[in-house]
Amino acid sequence: MVSRKKIIREIIREYRTIWSLGVSGSLMGWDQETYMPPKAVKERSIAGSSIAVLSHQLLLKPDFVQLVERASRKRNLNDVEKGIVRVLKRSIDQAKKIPPEHIAEVSKTTTLALEFWKKAKAQDNYDIFKPYLGKIVELMRKTSEYLGYEIHPLDALLDLYEEGLTTKDVDGMFAKLEPGLKKVYDKIMSEHPVPDKHPLEDVHYKAESMKRLNEKALTILGYPWDRARLDISAHPFTIGIGINDVRITTRYEGFDFKRSLLSTIHEFGHALYELGVDQKFMATPVAGGVSLGVHESQSRFWENQIGRSKEFVESFYPYMKRYLVFLRDHSPEDVYLYFNTVRPSLIRTEADEVTYNFHIMLRYKLEKMMIEGSLSVDELPHVWNEEIERLLGVAPKNYSEGVLQDIHWSMGSIGYFPTYSIGTLLSAQIMRKIREEIPDVDEDIRKLKFRRIRKWLREKIHRHGSVYPPKELVRRALGMDLEPEIYVSYLEQKYLSR
Ligand code: MG
């Protein structure tokens, strides 16, 4: 039982239907990305939006809202009870503040915008997408007005993805990160401690062998196959249907095998978070990961801190060689270098650990300007190109390499990008903390034994679900806030003291 208090038990009982609708929505979403026949898309979207409307109505049912209100005024709530009330109050507030007509307009606009973004990207023609982006910026500014903010209109949107996050936080984070990161980057570019390109990037693999290798990696890392799945989708993702039903996907592009392996390990990190939530929280509002930033810290931890480490790559090498026979011509050290090339890529999703955050800084800066009205969609591509050249020293040759590359803005997701950086930075802090508490952790990784690491993550982060707001959870787990310098020194250590 998650609570002895009558009012909390009542809330959870009422909430169960909303939770169940969420389960069906998630399952339908997972199915749509994996096995649904393509022509089912129209029927599925009717069903999906009806479920969303129903769930919205139940959340705003006066009895339920009153119950949550009453509970929030109680003084003797414990942490879990407070968490349940906080999560529900937040959803109710958001749902109340934004009028249904606005939600409908956003949904209509983004559905169209997504189609025109795809077309614009395929034809490398920004003008096709521009009017829709303009409309989306306008709608998101309105969303932010509805939600309310103290200092900057982007604050209200940041908070949607990362509870409590403000432009002040993100400005501070990047101000601390940029100079150090730039120094590391410039040094790597002049000294070349790792290659900028590797021949294995062009070597082709068979999807069937790659699948077996991914499964092997997941098993070694500790993926519980009786509570989780691995499937294929165009864009890899993780979805938590419940604490004991978490599903990840990967893709097989047929070449550059580390992309499939590391993206599988990345999603494993997301999955482990959802799977590690306290079983007592089943079917309650606190049963999932607390925020996108904390979620990304888990995926980046497994992808970068483990998956790209020398200990892991070299110890996992015999398995890689077993399934991918072309690796016979490459030493473990060489495969490690292949996993850790650094180069100024123009494409965010192909960026390495060193350059990745520059891509986020760029997007955040432009989002902030667009939302405050100091940058128009007409000027956007030009400013994009200038800024990426300032950061990385390379300029896009076309729109697809520049302003049209990401899907996010077409879906109305403005304010989402910073969570990627938060997660990446946190993952290095988590590793540092684990190393303090488990000094011989590298030995574990070398032996491909991950029990102690999984236990640490579950104990400090996973089991709490959404009980604590993200900033508080980080402080509890790490004893400190986000510290961008730790990421910079991680990079220095890894790339410049080889
Ligand atoms: Mg992720």
PDB file of C-alpha atoms and ligand atoms in Angstrom, residues 236 238 266-267 270 292 295-296 299-300 416 420, ligand 1:
ATOM      1  CA  PRO A 236      14.540   4.542 -31.596  1.00  0.00           C
ATOM      2  CA  THR A 238      11.547   3.904 -25.035  1.00  0.00           C
ATOM      3  CA  HIS A 266      20.920   4.512 -24.758  1.00  0.00           C
ATOM      4  CA  GLU A 267      17.321   3.278 -24.754  1.00  0.00           C
ATOM      5  CA  HIS A 270      15.757   5.010 -20.285  1.00  0.00           C
ATOM      6  CA  LEU A 292      13.122  14.440 -19.514  1.00  0.00           C
ATOM      7  CA  HIS A 295      15.580  10.485 -18.002  1.00  0.00           C
ATOM      8  CA  GLU A 296      18.261  11.534 -20.446  1.00  0.00           C
ATOM      9  CA  SER A 299      20.271   6.960 -21.140  1.00  0.00           C
ATOM     10  CA  ARG A 300      23.457   9.021 -21.548  1.00  0.00           C
ATOM     11  CA  TYR A 416      12.653  20.622 -25.177  1.00  0.00           C
ATOM     12  CA  TYR A 420      19.366  16.730 -23.705  1.00  0.00           C
TER      13      TYR A 420
HETATM   14 MG    MG B   1      16.935   9.752 -25.074  1.00  0.00          MG
END
